[in-house]
XYZ file of C-alpha atoms in Angstrom:
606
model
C 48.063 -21.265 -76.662
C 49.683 -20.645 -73.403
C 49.187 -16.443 -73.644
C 45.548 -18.003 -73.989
C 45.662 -20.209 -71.041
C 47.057 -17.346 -69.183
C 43.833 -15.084 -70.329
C 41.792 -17.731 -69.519
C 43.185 -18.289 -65.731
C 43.013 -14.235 -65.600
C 39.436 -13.943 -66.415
C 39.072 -16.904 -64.054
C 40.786 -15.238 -61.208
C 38.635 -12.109 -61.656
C 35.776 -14.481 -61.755
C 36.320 -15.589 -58.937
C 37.576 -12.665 -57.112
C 33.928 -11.213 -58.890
C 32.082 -13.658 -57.147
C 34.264 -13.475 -53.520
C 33.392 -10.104 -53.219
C 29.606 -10.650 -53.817
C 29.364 -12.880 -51.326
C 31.373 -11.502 -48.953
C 29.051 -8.408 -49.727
C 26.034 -10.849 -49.230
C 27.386 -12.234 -46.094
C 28.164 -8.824 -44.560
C 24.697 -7.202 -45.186
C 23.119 -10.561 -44.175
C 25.197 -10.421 -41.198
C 24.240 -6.215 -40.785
C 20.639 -7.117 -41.041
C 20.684 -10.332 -38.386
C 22.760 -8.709 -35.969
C 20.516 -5.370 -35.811
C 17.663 -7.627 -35.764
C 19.169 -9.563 -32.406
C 20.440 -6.429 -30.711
C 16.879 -4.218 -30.989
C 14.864 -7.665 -29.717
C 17.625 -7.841 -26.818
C 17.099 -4.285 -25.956
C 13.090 -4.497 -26.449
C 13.378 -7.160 -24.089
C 15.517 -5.679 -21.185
C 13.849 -2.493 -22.122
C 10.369 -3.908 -20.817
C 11.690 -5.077 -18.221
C 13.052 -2.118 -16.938
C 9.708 -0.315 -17.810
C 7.982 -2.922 -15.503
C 9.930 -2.422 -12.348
C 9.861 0.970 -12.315
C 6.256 1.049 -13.050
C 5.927 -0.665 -9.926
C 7.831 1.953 -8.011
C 5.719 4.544 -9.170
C 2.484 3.175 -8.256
C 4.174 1.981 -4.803
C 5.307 5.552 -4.364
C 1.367 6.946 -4.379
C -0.149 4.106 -3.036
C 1.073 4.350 0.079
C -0.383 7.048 1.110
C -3.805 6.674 -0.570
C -5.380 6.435 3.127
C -4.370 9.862 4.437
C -7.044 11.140 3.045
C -9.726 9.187 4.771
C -7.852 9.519 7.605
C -8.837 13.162 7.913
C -12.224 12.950 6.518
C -12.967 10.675 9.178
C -11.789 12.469 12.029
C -14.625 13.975 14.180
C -12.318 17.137 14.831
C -12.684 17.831 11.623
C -15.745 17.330 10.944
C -16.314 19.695 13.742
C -14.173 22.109 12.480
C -16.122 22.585 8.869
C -19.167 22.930 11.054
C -18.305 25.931 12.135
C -16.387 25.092 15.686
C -13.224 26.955 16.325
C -10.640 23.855 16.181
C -7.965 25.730 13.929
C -5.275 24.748 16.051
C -5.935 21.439 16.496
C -6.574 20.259 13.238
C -3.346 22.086 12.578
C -1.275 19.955 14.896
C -3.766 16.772 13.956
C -2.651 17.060 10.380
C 1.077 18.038 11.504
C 1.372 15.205 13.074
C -0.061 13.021 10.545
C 2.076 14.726 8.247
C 4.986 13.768 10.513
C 4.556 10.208 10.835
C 3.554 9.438 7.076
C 6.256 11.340 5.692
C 3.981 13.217 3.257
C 4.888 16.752 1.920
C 1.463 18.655 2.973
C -1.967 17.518 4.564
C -4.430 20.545 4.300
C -8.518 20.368 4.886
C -10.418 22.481 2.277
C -13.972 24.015 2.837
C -16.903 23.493 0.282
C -15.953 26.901 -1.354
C -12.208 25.755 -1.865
C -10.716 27.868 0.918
C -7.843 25.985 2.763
C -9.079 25.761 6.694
C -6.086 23.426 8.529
C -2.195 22.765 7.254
C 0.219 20.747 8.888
C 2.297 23.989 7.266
C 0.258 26.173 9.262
C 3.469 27.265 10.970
C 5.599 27.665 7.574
C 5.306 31.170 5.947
C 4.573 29.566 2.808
C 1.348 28.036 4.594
C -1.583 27.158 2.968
C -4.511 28.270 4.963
C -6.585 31.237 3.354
C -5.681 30.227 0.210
C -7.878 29.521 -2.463
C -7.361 26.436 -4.860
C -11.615 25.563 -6.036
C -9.650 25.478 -9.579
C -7.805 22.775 -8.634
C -9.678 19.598 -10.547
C -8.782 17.431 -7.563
C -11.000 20.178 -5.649
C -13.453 19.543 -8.277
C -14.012 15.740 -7.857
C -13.711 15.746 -4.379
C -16.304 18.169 -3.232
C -18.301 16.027 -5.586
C -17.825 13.062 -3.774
C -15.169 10.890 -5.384
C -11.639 10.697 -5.066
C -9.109 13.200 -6.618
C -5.512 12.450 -8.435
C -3.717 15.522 -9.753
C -0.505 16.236 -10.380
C 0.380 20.235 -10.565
C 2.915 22.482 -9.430
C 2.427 24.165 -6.403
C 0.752 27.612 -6.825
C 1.783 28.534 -3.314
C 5.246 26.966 -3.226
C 6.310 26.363 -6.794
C 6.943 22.919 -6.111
C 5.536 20.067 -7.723
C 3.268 17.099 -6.297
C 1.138 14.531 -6.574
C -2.495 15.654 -4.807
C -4.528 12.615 -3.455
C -7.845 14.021 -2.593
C -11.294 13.146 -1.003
C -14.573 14.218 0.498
C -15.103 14.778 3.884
C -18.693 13.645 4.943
C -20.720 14.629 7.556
C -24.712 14.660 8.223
C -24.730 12.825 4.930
C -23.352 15.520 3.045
C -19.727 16.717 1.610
C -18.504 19.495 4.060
C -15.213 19.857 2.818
C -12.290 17.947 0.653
C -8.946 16.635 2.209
C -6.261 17.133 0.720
C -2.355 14.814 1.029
C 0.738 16.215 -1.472
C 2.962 14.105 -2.491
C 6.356 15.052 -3.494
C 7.803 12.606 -6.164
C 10.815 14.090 -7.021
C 12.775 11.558 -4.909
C 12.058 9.302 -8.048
C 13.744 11.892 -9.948
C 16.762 11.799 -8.586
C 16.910 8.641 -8.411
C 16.512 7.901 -11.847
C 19.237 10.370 -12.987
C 21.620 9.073 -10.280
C 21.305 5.542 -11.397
C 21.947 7.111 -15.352
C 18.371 5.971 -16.678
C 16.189 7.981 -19.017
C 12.747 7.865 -17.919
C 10.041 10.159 -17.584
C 6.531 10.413 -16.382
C 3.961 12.360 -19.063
C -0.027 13.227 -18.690
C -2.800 12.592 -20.607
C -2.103 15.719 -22.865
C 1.231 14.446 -22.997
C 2.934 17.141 -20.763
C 6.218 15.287 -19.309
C 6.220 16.066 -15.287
C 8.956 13.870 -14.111
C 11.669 13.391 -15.927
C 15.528 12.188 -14.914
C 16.565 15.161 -17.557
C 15.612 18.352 -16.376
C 15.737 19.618 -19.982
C 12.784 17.312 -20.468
C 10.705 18.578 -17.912
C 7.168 20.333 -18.958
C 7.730 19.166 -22.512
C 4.901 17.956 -24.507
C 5.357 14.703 -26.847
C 3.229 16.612 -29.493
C 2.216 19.947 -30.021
C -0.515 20.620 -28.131
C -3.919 22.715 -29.314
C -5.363 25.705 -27.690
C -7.486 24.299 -26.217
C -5.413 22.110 -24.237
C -3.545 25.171 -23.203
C -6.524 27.393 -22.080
C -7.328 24.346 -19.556
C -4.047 24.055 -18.474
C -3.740 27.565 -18.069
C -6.882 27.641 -15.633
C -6.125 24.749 -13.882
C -2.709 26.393 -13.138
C -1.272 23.043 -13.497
C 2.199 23.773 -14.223
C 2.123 27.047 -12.734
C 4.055 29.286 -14.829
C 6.217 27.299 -16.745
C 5.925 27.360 -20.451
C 4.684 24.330 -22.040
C 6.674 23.688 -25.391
C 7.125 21.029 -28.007
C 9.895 18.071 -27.324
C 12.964 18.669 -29.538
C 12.380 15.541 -31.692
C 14.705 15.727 -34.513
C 13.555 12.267 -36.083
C 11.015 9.319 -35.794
C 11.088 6.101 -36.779
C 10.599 2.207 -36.126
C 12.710 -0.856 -34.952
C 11.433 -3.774 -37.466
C 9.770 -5.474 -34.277
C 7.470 -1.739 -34.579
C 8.825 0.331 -31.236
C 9.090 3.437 -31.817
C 12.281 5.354 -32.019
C 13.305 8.915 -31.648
C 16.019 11.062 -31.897
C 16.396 14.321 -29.586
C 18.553 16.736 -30.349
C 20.498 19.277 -28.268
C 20.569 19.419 -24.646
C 17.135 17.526 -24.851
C 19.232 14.538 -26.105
C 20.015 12.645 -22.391
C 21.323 13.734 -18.919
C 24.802 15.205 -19.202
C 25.244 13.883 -23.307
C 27.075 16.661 -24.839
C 26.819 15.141 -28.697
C 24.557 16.953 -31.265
C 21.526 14.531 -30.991
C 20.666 10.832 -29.304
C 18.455 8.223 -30.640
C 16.165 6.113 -28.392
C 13.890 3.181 -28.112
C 10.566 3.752 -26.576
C 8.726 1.875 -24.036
C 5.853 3.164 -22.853
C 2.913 1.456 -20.361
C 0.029 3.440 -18.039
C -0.124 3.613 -14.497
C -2.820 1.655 -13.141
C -4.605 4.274 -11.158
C -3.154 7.397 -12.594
C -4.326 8.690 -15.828
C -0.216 8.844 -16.351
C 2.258 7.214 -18.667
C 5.732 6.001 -18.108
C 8.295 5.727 -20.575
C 11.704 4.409 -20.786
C 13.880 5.294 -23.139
C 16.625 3.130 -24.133
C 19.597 4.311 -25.492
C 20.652 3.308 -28.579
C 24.093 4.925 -28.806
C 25.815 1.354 -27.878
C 23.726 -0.272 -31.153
C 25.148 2.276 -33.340
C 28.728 1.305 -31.817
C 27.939 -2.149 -32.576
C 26.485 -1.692 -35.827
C 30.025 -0.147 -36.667
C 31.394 -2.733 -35.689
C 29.452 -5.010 -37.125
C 30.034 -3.039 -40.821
C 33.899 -3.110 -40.302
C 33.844 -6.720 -39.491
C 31.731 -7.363 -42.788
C 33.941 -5.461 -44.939
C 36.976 -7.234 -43.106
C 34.792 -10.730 -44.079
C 34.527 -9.456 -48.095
C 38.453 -8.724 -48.189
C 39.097 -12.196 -46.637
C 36.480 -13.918 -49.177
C 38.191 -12.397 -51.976
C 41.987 -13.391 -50.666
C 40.336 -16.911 -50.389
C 39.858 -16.921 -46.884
C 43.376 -15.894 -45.606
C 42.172 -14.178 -42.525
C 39.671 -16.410 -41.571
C 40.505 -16.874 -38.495
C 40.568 -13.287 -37.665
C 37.006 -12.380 -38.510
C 36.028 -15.675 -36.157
C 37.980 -14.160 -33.311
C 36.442 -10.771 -34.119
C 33.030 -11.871 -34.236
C 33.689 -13.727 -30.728
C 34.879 -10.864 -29.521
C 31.497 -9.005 -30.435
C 29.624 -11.618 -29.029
C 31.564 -11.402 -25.490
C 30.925 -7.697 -25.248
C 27.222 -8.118 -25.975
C 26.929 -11.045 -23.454
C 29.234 -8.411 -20.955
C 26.795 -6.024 -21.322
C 23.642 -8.275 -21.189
C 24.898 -9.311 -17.877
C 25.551 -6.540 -16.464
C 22.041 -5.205 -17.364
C 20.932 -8.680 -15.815
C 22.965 -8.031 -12.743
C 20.925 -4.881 -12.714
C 17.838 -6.008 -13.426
C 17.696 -8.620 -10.120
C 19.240 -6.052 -7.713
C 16.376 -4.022 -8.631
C 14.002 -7.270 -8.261
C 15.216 -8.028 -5.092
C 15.056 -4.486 -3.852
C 11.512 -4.567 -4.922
C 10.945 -7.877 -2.750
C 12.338 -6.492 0.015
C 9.980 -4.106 0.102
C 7.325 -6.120 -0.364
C 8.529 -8.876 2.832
C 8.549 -5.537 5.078
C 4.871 -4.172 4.221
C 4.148 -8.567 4.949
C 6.234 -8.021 8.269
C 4.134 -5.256 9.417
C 0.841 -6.909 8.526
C 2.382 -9.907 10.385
C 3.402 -6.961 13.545
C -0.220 -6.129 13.755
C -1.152 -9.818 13.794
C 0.813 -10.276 16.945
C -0.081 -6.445 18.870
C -3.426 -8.052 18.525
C -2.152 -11.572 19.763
C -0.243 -9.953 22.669
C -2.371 -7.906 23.577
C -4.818 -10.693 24.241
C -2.810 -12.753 26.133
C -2.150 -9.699 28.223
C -6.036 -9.363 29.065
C -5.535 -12.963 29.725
C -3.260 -12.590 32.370
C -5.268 -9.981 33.765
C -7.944 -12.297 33.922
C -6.151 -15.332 35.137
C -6.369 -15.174 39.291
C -10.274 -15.262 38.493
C -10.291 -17.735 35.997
C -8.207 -19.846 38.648
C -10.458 -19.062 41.417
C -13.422 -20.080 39.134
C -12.033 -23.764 38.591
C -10.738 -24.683 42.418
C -14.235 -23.788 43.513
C -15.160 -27.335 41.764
C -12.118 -29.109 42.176
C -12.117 -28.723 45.506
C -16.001 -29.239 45.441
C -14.683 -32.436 43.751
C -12.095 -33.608 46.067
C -15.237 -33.467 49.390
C -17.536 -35.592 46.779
C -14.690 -38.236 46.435
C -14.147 -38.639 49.443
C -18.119 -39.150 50.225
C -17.881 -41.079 47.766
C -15.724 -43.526 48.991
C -17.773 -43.670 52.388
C -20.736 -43.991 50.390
C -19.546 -47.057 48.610
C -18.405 -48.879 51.802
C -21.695 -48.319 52.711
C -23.497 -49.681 49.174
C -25.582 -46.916 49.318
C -25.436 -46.555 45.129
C -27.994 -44.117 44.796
C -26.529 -41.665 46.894
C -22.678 -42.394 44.645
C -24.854 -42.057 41.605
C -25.932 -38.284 42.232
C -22.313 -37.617 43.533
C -21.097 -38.898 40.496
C -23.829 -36.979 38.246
C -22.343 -33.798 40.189
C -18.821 -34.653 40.022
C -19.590 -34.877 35.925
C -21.343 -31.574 36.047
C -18.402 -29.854 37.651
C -16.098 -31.774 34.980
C -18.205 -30.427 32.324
C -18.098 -26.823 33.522
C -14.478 -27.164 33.871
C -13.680 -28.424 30.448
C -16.277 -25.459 28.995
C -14.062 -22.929 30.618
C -10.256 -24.834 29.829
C -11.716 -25.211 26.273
C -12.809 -22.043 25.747
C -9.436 -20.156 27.404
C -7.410 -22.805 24.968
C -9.417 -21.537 21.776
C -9.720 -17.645 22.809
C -5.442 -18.144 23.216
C -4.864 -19.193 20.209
C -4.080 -17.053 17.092
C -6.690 -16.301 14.484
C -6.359 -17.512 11.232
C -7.930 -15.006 9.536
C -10.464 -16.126 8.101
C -13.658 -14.378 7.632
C -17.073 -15.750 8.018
C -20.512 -16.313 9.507
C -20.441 -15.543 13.332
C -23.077 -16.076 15.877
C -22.740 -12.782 17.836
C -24.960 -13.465 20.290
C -22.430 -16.603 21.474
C -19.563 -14.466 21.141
C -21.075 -12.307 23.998
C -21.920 -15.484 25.852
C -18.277 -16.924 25.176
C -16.675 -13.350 26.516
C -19.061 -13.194 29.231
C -17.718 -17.100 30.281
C -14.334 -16.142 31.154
C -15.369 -12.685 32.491
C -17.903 -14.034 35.152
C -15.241 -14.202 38.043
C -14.398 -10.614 37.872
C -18.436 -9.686 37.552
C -18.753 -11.569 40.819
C -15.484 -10.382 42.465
C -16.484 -6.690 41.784
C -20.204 -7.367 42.721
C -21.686 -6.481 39.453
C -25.473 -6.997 38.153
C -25.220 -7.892 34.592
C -28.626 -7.126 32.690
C -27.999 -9.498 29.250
C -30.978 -10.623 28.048
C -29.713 -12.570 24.437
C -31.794 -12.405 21.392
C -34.544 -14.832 20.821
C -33.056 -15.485 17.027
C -29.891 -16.035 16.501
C -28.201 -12.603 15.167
C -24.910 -13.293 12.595
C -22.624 -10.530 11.423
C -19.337 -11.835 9.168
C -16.275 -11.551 11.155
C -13.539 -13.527 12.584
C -15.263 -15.017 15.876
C -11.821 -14.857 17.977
C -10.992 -11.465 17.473
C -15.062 -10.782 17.905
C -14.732 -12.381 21.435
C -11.315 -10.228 21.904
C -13.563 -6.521 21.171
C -16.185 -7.811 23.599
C -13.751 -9.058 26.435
C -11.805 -5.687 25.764
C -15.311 -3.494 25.901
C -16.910 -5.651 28.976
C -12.957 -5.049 31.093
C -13.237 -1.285 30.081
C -16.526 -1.406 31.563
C -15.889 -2.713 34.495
C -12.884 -0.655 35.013
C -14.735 2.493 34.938
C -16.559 1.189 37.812
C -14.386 -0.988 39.999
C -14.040 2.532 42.327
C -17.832 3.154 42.487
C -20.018 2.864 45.962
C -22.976 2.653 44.101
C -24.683 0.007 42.678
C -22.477 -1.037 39.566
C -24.780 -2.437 36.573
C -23.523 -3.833 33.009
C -25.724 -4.186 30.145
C -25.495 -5.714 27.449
C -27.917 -5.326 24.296
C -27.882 -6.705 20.416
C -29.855 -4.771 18.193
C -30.471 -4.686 14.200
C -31.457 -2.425 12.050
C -31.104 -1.469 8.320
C -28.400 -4.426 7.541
C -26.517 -3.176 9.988
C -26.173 -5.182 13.846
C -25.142 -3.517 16.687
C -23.638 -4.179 20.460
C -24.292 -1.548 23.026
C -22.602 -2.251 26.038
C -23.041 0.036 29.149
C -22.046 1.165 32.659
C -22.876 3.500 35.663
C -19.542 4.252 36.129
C -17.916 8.288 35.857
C -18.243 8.719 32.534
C -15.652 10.009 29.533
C -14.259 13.526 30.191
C -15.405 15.363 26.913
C -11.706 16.313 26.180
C -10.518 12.542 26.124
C -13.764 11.264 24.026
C -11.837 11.824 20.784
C -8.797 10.382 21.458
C -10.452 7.045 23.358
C -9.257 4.754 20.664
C -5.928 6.504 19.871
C -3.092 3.965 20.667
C -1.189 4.213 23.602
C -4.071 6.785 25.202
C -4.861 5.593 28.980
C -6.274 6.905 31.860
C -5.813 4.354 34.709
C -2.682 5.074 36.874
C 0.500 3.711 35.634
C 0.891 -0.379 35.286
C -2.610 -1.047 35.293
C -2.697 -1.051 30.947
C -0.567 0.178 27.809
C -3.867 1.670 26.620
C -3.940 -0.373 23.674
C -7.245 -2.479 24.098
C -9.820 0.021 22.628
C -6.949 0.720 20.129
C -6.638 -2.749 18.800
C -10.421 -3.771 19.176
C -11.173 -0.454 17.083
C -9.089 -2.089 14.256
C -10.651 -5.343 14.622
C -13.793 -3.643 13.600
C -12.408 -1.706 11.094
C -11.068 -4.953 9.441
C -15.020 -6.104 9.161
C -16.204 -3.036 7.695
C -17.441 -2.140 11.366
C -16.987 0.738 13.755
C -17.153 1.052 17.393
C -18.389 4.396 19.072
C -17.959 5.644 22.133
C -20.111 9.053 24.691
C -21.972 9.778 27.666
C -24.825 8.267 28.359
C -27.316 11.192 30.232
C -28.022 8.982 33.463
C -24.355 8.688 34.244
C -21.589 6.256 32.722
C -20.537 5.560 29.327
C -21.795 3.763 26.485
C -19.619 1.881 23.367
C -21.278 1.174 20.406
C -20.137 -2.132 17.966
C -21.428 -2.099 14.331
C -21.303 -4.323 12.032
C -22.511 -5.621 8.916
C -25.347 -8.006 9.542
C -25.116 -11.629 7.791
C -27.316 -13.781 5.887
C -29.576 -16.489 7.323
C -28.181 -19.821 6.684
């Protein structure tokens, strides 16, 4: 009976030693399964992230320069230039300079046929001009009449870029294409200094940027020959050879990202281990027909998933001892825990330096906007002030026209003659009127715009500017011929920085002519046609030396003697206009003096 008792409490023991180890085996797959799970939804979610914010930075690295190419196409030197003039040089040092300030790598002007015309390398021995790029598909859609984005290497320099193109119109017609590179290799290097794997890859799936050289000009898929006889032409990699990414393996997270292995050198910046697994996330760039992908390592999940298979086994020998080491696997799985929560914060920490880095950014383009806001601002005030001693002049004439009818007044009322205080008071109120029309007016022309844009009366703009600028028409003993529209004539704008163009245009005027002998006219003239409403102001003074017209409304570009302006009226009002879809011109006129044109869009009727 008892050897019995004893078989009995054996085959119990196994029993339940049997069943310990199938549950600790249940427990540590279960456990296997659920941490895997956690850590790939962890790293899809920081992985996104991550994707996101440097999304961002690429778009913010093209975008800024998306104007340069209008910029050229609208200058009238180079318009000239494709016409047949001989303004090399100085669309060379026009686009140099551009070059300069924006911090570009290349600004070049192409002619119809593809032929490069003006570089700002013109003085580089690698320059551009004679060469020959109508292959080039940003070419292509530009001398059509739309907008180019291309990224190539260089056939010239072997370097790559980013080429922003777009038409340059003249006579209604596409004379030429310009032409801004962008080099983006900045983003490069400063993906593989801050030990990310990302990289940049073209419709065909040709990586272009990459923080691993090794990945550079490597296509995600073999590519047909097709493919390759079009990248050949378009000589868009120059001659580098195009080959297949070493993928070793593909396969799937359970939440369905995608995940690769690379073998070799391909396998991540500086890893020197036979192959590297990844997670992919992948987004396009809005306006690029690009893709950018971040790869996320997974070499700390297959730590952890060691760890994670240790612990389990650890948790089946403690079920089957009945728990002895309990403890131990609690403090190991805490441990876990901490590192994951370590790591998560530190990819956090990461994470908002790169946010805030990114709002930086984005309160310094708002300071600038801001910086413009108050040029304009200042630079009113400062025709203000110019205008002041006449604008005082033109209210003591009333006060002390005032001060004589008081004291008539007075005598007039000890006399009870109230007729005669009834018409002094009508003219007192008449002078208080045109007093408060002027203070009013100088209170609301001071103040800052909001910004706002909407129906104007142009027509009372001129009327307003012409209200303060009456004392210095009558102190420089000029006619003014302003005969306003019968109908009132609306354009959408913002009717204080309206009134600032006019006052600016009206002073320049009368600038030109404050030295003439002869008789010094002003006229003033609202005209519409086609949509479109325009202001024609003009004078009989000198004139516009043909070598200055093109540079009129360049900042900072003055001819009066020094102290008498910073040359930044015609500067700022041209950007006014620009802000309402308008333009302002500027020439000759053939019976002496000069002549601005205003333009702009012509509103609705109420």
């Amino acid at each position: 009976m008892t050897a019995f008792i004893k078989k009995m409490l054996i085959g119990i023991n196994q029993l339940i030693l049997l069943l310990a180890v199938m549950v600790g085996f249940l427990i540590s797959v279960t456990l296997l399964y659920l941490t895997e799970l956690q850590q790939f939804e962890e790293l899809d979610r920081l992985g996104n992230e991550r994707l996101e914010l440097y999304a961002s930075t690429v778009q913010s690295a093209h975008k800024r320069f998306d104007y340069l190419p209008f910029i050229v196409s609208d200058n009238n030197l180079v318009k000239a230039l494709l016409q047949g003039q001989e303004l090399g040089d100085q669309v060379n040092r026009k686009l140099e300079e551009w070059q300069t300030e924006s911090n570009a790598a290349v600004l070049y002007l192409m002619d119809r046929q593809g032929v490069v015309r003006a570089s700002s390398n013109w003085r580089m021995p690698d320059s551009f001009i004679g060469n020959d790029y109508h292959f080039r598909p940003y070419f292509q859609d530009a001398i059509k009449g739309g907008q180019g984005r291309f990224f190539a290497v260089g056939v010239t320099t072997g370097r790559p870029g980013l080429f922003l193109s777009g038409p340059v119109m003249a006579e209604g017609e596409v004379q030429g294409v310009a032409v801004v590179k962008i080099d983006m290799t900045q983003l490069e290097m400063d993906w593989a200094s801050g030990g990310e794997n990302v990289w940049v890859a073209d419709r065909d799936g040709v990586i272009f940027l990459a923080s691993n050289p090794e990945w550079k000009y490597k296509s995600l898929r073999p590519l047909d020959e097709l493919t390759f006889d079009r990248l050949k032409s378009e000589k868009k990699y120059s001659t580098n050879i195009i080959s297949p990414l070493a993928v070793f393996d593909r396969s799937a997270t359970p939440q369905g990202k995608e995940i690769i292995t690379l073998s070799g050198t391909q396998a991540s910046h500086g890893f020197t281990g036979g192959s590297q697994s990844y997670m992919l996330h992948n987004r396009s760039i809005k306006g690029l027909d690009w893709t950018l992908y971040y790869l996320t390592s997974l070499q700390d999940l297959s730590e952890s998933k060691r760890n994670v298979v240790l612990i389990s086994t650890l948790v089946a020998m403690l079920v089957a001892l009945l728990g002895f080491f309990l403890a131990s696997r609690i403090q190991s799985r805490q441990l876990l825990e901490k590192r994951v929560e370590m790591r998560t914060r530190e990819l956090n920490e990461t994470n908002l330096r790169l946010r805030d880095e990114i709002n930086e950014r984005i309160k310094t383009e708002e300071q600038l906007r801001q910086t413009h806001e108050e040029l304009i601002q200042a630079e009113k005030l400062a025709a203000l002030g110019q205008m002041s001693a006449g604008l005082v002049h033109e209210i003591n004439q009333p006060l002390s026209a005032m001060q004589t009818f008081l004291a008539s007044t007075r005598l007039l009322l000890n006399r009870d003659d109230k007729s005669s205080v009834e018409e002094n008071l009508d003219d007192i109120e008449a002078m208080v009127r045109r007093m408060n029309s002027i203070v009013s007016h100088l209170k609301s022309f001071a103040s800052k715009s909001k910004g706002q844009t909407t129906r104007v009366a142009l027509d009372e703009v001129v009327e307003n500017a012409l209200l303060l600028m009456r004392p210095r028409l009558k102190r420089d003993s000029v006619t003014l011929e302003w005969q306003p529209p019968s109908d009132a004539v609306c354009v959408y704008g913002d009717e204080i920085k309206l009134e600032q163009i006019m006052i600016n245009l009206i002073r320049n005027a009368l600038d030109a002519m404050q030295y003439q002998e002869q008789e010094r006219k002003l006229g003033i003239s609202v005209l519409t046609e086609d949509k479109k409403v325009t202001v024609q102001i003009t004078d009989t003074g000198p004139g516009i030396m043909d070598a200055d017209l093109p540079r009129v409304f360049d900042p900072f570009f003055t001819t009066k003697e020094p102290g008498q302006g910073l040359g930044l009226g015609l500067s700022v009002s041209f950007g006014i206009a620009k802000e309402f879809g308008g333009n302002i011109e500027a020439e000759n006129r053939t019976e002496g003096g000069a002549v601005f044109r205003l333009s702009l869009d012509a509103a609705e009727a109420a």
